[in-house]
């Protein structure tokens, strides 16, 4: 009798987990299709204790899109609570803080993201932007060069390197990177 009861409980738990996985997958698909309201509706059907880091990240993204930064920050922190190695949540927190001119907090979160995703040119680039806002030009240069070595066809990296070299009083290098920027922008038009 105890075994039967245990099997019934396990079956119910498994059924609930599978339903949550399906809701999560559907929400991700709707998010990819820019159907944000349906995404929100599906994610809110998942019990908070059962949400994955990805679920919390998507909720954070939805609140960020609505301009509800405090709610977005809360959701990203929930994602980190579920999976402390979830670099996307740190990255998105960094982006919010960078846009709010809270550069120190942005830097902290970008550094945490880099612990788990060292090969992201975008994290290095945004970290460099935070350093530029803090007038830490040499640190910005280091991060921009790392970003460039990972992906050299992002025009903004070249543009910011031109700016950094101008600040460092290296006009020839500044001109080189500005020319690279202009070439890349011209190719994309």
mmCIF file of C-alpha atoms in Angstrom:
data_model
loop_
_atom_site.group_PDB
_atom_site.id
_atom_site.type_symbol
_atom_site.label_atom_id
_atom_site.label_comp_id
_atom_site.label_asym_id
_atom_site.label_seq_id
_atom_site.Cartn_x
_atom_site.Cartn_y
_atom_site.Cartn_z
ATOM 1 C CA UNK A 1 0.000 0.000 0.000
ATOM 2 C CA UNK A 2 2.859 2.370 0.876
ATOM 3 C CA UNK A 3 4.516 1.631 -2.456
ATOM 4 C CA UNK A 4 1.318 2.364 -4.340
ATOM 5 C CA UNK A 5 0.916 5.669 -2.515
ATOM 6 C CA UNK A 6 4.558 6.544 -3.229
ATOM 7 C CA UNK A 7 4.101 5.714 -6.924
ATOM 8 C CA UNK A 8 1.010 7.905 -7.114
ATOM 9 C CA UNK A 9 2.861 10.813 -5.488
ATOM 10 C CA UNK A 10 5.854 10.356 -7.801
ATOM 11 C CA UNK A 11 3.588 10.172 -10.848
ATOM 12 C CA UNK A 12 1.823 13.398 -9.846
ATOM 13 C CA UNK A 13 5.156 15.181 -9.271
ATOM 14 C CA UNK A 14 6.504 13.960 -12.588
ATOM 15 C CA UNK A 15 3.352 15.062 -14.377
ATOM 16 C CA UNK A 16 3.631 18.519 -12.782
ATOM 17 C CA UNK A 17 7.331 18.802 -13.735
ATOM 18 C CA UNK A 18 6.606 17.803 -17.319
ATOM 19 C CA UNK A 19 3.801 20.360 -17.494
ATOM 20 C CA UNK A 20 6.171 23.077 -16.226
ATOM 21 C CA UNK A 21 8.824 22.091 -18.752
ATOM 22 C CA UNK A 22 6.241 22.288 -21.524
ATOM 23 C CA UNK A 23 5.028 25.702 -20.313
ATOM 24 C CA UNK A 24 8.620 26.914 -20.169
ATOM 25 C CA UNK A 25 9.352 25.680 -23.703
ATOM 26 C CA UNK A 26 6.164 27.261 -25.049
ATOM 27 C CA UNK A 27 6.989 30.546 -23.312
ATOM 28 C CA UNK A 28 10.460 30.543 -24.855
ATOM 29 C CA UNK A 29 8.971 29.944 -28.302
ATOM 30 C CA UNK A 30 6.468 32.788 -27.886
ATOM 31 C CA UNK A 31 9.246 35.062 -26.626
ATOM 32 C CA UNK A 32 11.280 34.241 -29.743
ATOM 33 C CA UNK A 33 8.253 35.270 -31.817
ATOM 34 C CA UNK A 34 7.978 38.565 -29.872
ATOM 35 C CA UNK A 35 4.635 37.546 -28.399
ATOM 36 C CA UNK A 36 5.431 39.002 -25.006
ATOM 37 C CA UNK A 37 1.966 38.870 -23.461
ATOM 38 C CA UNK A 38 1.587 35.160 -24.193
ATOM 39 C CA UNK A 39 5.107 34.594 -22.843
ATOM 40 C CA UNK A 40 4.187 36.362 -19.604
ATOM 41 C CA UNK A 41 0.903 34.455 -19.297
ATOM 42 C CA UNK A 42 2.640 31.086 -19.677
ATOM 43 C CA UNK A 43 5.504 31.872 -17.310
ATOM 44 C CA UNK A 44 3.134 33.058 -14.614
ATOM 45 C CA UNK A 45 1.387 29.679 -14.736
ATOM 46 C CA UNK A 46 4.581 28.022 -13.473
ATOM 47 C CA UNK A 47 4.860 27.899 -9.695
ATOM 48 C CA UNK A 48 7.657 30.213 -8.505
ATOM 49 C CA UNK A 49 9.482 27.329 -6.846
ATOM 50 C CA UNK A 50 9.492 25.431 -10.151
ATOM 51 C CA UNK A 51 10.738 28.231 -12.432
ATOM 52 C CA UNK A 52 14.105 27.774 -14.067
ATOM 53 C CA UNK A 53 16.787 30.444 -14.331
ATOM 54 C CA UNK A 54 15.721 30.852 -17.976
ATOM 55 C CA UNK A 55 12.105 31.432 -16.895
ATOM 56 C CA UNK A 56 13.181 34.149 -14.465
ATOM 57 C CA UNK A 57 15.441 35.691 -17.120
ATOM 58 C CA UNK A 58 12.568 35.900 -19.597
ATOM 59 C CA UNK A 59 10.360 37.509 -16.954
ATOM 60 C CA UNK A 60 13.149 39.995 -16.281
ATOM 61 C CA UNK A 61 13.442 40.738 -19.985
ATOM 62 C CA UNK A 62 9.689 41.306 -20.226
ATOM 63 C CA UNK A 63 9.718 43.750 -17.323
ATOM 64 C CA UNK A 64 12.799 45.471 -18.752
ATOM 65 C CA UNK A 65 10.992 45.905 -22.088
ATOM 66 C CA UNK A 66 8.083 47.527 -20.218
ATOM 67 C CA UNK A 67 10.489 49.907 -18.496
ATOM 68 C CA UNK A 68 9.897 48.306 -15.100
ATOM 69 C CA UNK A 69 13.567 48.194 -14.131
ATOM 70 C CA UNK A 70 13.063 47.347 -10.440
ATOM 71 C CA UNK A 71 10.952 44.314 -11.360
ATOM 72 C CA UNK A 72 13.469 43.296 -14.030
ATOM 73 C CA UNK A 73 16.313 43.485 -11.506
ATOM 74 C CA UNK A 74 14.295 41.371 -9.069
ATOM 75 C CA UNK A 75 13.656 38.725 -11.741
ATOM 76 C CA UNK A 76 17.314 38.584 -12.785
ATOM 77 C CA UNK A 77 18.307 38.153 -9.151
ATOM 78 C CA UNK A 78 15.787 35.308 -8.893
ATOM 79 C CA UNK A 79 17.460 33.687 -11.920
ATOM 80 C CA UNK A 80 20.816 33.916 -10.138
ATOM 81 C CA UNK A 81 19.282 32.413 -6.994
ATOM 82 C CA UNK A 82 18.205 29.412 -9.071
ATOM 83 C CA UNK A 83 21.555 29.123 -10.875
ATOM 84 C CA UNK A 84 24.430 31.236 -9.604
ATOM 85 C CA UNK A 85 26.426 30.465 -12.768
ATOM 86 C CA UNK A 86 23.744 31.815 -15.117
ATOM 87 C CA UNK A 87 25.832 34.455 -16.863
ATOM 88 C CA UNK A 88 22.917 35.892 -18.848
ATOM 89 C CA UNK A 89 21.271 37.212 -15.681
ATOM 90 C CA UNK A 90 24.489 38.948 -14.580
ATOM 91 C CA UNK A 91 24.887 40.389 -18.074
ATOM 92 C CA UNK A 92 21.346 41.740 -18.145
ATOM 93 C CA UNK A 93 21.751 43.213 -14.653
ATOM 94 C CA UNK A 94 24.925 44.876 -15.862
ATOM 95 C CA UNK A 95 23.060 46.345 -18.829
ATOM 96 C CA UNK A 96 20.373 47.852 -16.607
ATOM 97 C CA UNK A 97 22.960 49.325 -14.249
ATOM 98 C CA UNK A 98 25.026 50.674 -17.160
ATOM 99 C CA UNK A 99 21.960 52.401 -18.635
ATOM 100 C CA UNK A 100 21.117 53.857 -15.223
ATOM 101 C CA UNK A 101 24.669 55.246 -14.840
ATOM 102 C CA UNK A 102 25.382 52.884 -11.959
ATOM 103 C CA UNK A 103 28.693 51.939 -13.504
ATOM 104 C CA UNK A 104 30.232 50.290 -10.430
ATOM 105 C CA UNK A 105 27.311 47.876 -10.190
ATOM 106 C CA UNK A 106 27.459 47.286 -13.933
ATOM 107 C CA UNK A 107 31.162 46.461 -13.703
ATOM 108 C CA UNK A 108 30.569 44.028 -10.829
ATOM 109 C CA UNK A 109 27.886 42.177 -12.774
ATOM 110 C CA UNK A 110 29.843 42.064 -16.029
ATOM 111 C CA UNK A 111 32.823 40.635 -14.155
ATOM 112 C CA UNK A 112 30.580 37.964 -12.647
ATOM 113 C CA UNK A 113 29.192 37.160 -16.099
ATOM 114 C CA UNK A 114 32.733 36.819 -17.439
ATOM 115 C CA UNK A 115 33.562 34.245 -14.757
ATOM 116 C CA UNK A 116 31.100 31.933 -16.464
ATOM 117 C CA UNK A 117 31.327 33.128 -20.089
ATOM 118 C CA UNK A 118 34.867 34.351 -20.771
ATOM 119 C CA UNK A 119 34.483 34.173 -24.543
ATOM 120 C CA UNK A 120 31.663 36.693 -24.961
ATOM 121 C CA UNK A 121 32.735 39.757 -26.907
ATOM 122 C CA UNK A 122 29.541 41.518 -25.855
ATOM 123 C CA UNK A 123 30.268 41.203 -22.140
ATOM 124 C CA UNK A 124 33.820 42.504 -22.680
ATOM 125 C CA UNK A 125 32.455 45.336 -24.818
ATOM 126 C CA UNK A 126 29.852 46.392 -22.260
ATOM 127 C CA UNK A 127 32.411 46.147 -19.461
ATOM 128 C CA UNK A 128 34.599 48.490 -21.509
ATOM 129 C CA UNK A 129 31.677 50.910 -21.872
ATOM 130 C CA UNK A 130 31.244 50.926 -18.100
ATOM 131 C CA UNK A 131 34.957 51.622 -17.681
ATOM 132 C CA UNK A 132 34.687 54.490 -20.186
ATOM 133 C CA UNK A 133 31.871 55.995 -18.127
ATOM 134 C CA UNK A 134 34.122 55.736 -15.081
ATOM 135 C CA UNK A 135 37.006 57.361 -17.045
ATOM 136 C CA UNK A 136 39.099 54.220 -16.576
ATOM 137 C CA UNK A 137 40.396 54.366 -20.119
ATOM 138 C CA UNK A 138 43.220 51.827 -19.841
ATOM 139 C CA UNK A 139 40.866 49.206 -18.412
ATOM 140 C CA UNK A 140 38.402 50.023 -21.179
ATOM 141 C CA UNK A 141 41.117 49.517 -23.783
ATOM 142 C CA UNK A 142 42.000 46.108 -22.334
ATOM 143 C CA UNK A 143 38.378 44.947 -22.481
ATOM 144 C CA UNK A 144 37.839 46.318 -25.986
ATOM 145 C CA UNK A 145 40.918 44.493 -27.258
ATOM 146 C CA UNK A 146 39.617 41.272 -25.671
ATOM 147 C CA UNK A 147 36.256 41.842 -27.358
ATOM 148 C CA UNK A 148 37.982 42.527 -30.664
ATOM 149 C CA UNK A 149 40.036 39.336 -30.504
ATOM 150 C CA UNK A 150 36.814 37.374 -29.974
ATOM 151 C CA UNK A 151 34.810 39.087 -32.738
ATOM 152 C CA UNK A 152 36.367 41.717 -34.956
ATOM 153 C CA UNK A 153 33.362 42.656 -37.088
ATOM 154 C CA UNK A 154 31.385 44.629 -34.502
ATOM 155 C CA UNK A 155 31.615 48.284 -35.572
ATOM 156 C CA UNK A 156 31.037 49.674 -32.069
ATOM 157 C CA UNK A 157 34.142 47.950 -30.739
ATOM 158 C CA UNK A 158 36.264 49.738 -33.357
ATOM 159 C CA UNK A 159 34.520 53.050 -32.693
ATOM 160 C CA UNK A 160 35.125 52.839 -28.960
ATOM 161 C CA UNK A 161 38.733 51.792 -29.514
ATOM 162 C CA UNK A 162 39.152 54.912 -31.645
ATOM 163 C CA UNK A 163 37.750 56.962 -28.778
ATOM 164 C CA UNK A 164 39.964 55.227 -26.205
ATOM 165 C CA UNK A 165 43.106 55.749 -28.284
ATOM 166 C CA UNK A 166 42.146 59.387 -28.790
ATOM 167 C CA UNK A 167 41.867 59.735 -24.985
ATOM 168 C CA UNK A 168 45.266 58.041 -24.617
ATOM 169 C CA UNK A 169 46.728 60.571 -27.078
ATOM 170 C CA UNK A 170 47.462 57.990 -29.760
ATOM 171 C CA UNK A 171 45.930 59.663 -32.830
ATOM 172 C CA UNK A 172 47.261 57.200 -35.436
ATOM 173 C CA UNK A 173 45.699 54.227 -33.654
ATOM 174 C CA UNK A 174 42.514 56.244 -33.128
ATOM 175 C CA UNK A 175 42.382 56.966 -36.844
ATOM 176 C CA UNK A 176 43.023 53.313 -37.729
ATOM 177 C CA UNK A 177 40.102 52.122 -35.614
ATOM 178 C CA UNK A 178 37.852 54.913 -36.841
ATOM 179 C CA UNK A 179 38.635 53.840 -40.420
ATOM 180 C CA UNK A 180 37.842 50.228 -39.471
ATOM 181 C CA UNK A 181 34.544 51.413 -37.991
ATOM 182 C CA UNK A 182 33.657 53.339 -41.162
ATOM 183 C CA UNK A 183 34.472 50.322 -43.345
ATOM 184 C CA UNK A 184 32.319 48.018 -41.220
ATOM 185 C CA UNK A 185 29.412 50.451 -41.164
ATOM 186 C CA UNK A 186 29.734 50.920 -44.936
ATOM 187 C CA UNK A 187 29.637 47.128 -45.456
ATOM 188 C CA UNK A 188 26.466 46.845 -43.384
ATOM 189 C CA UNK A 189 24.566 49.436 -45.446
#
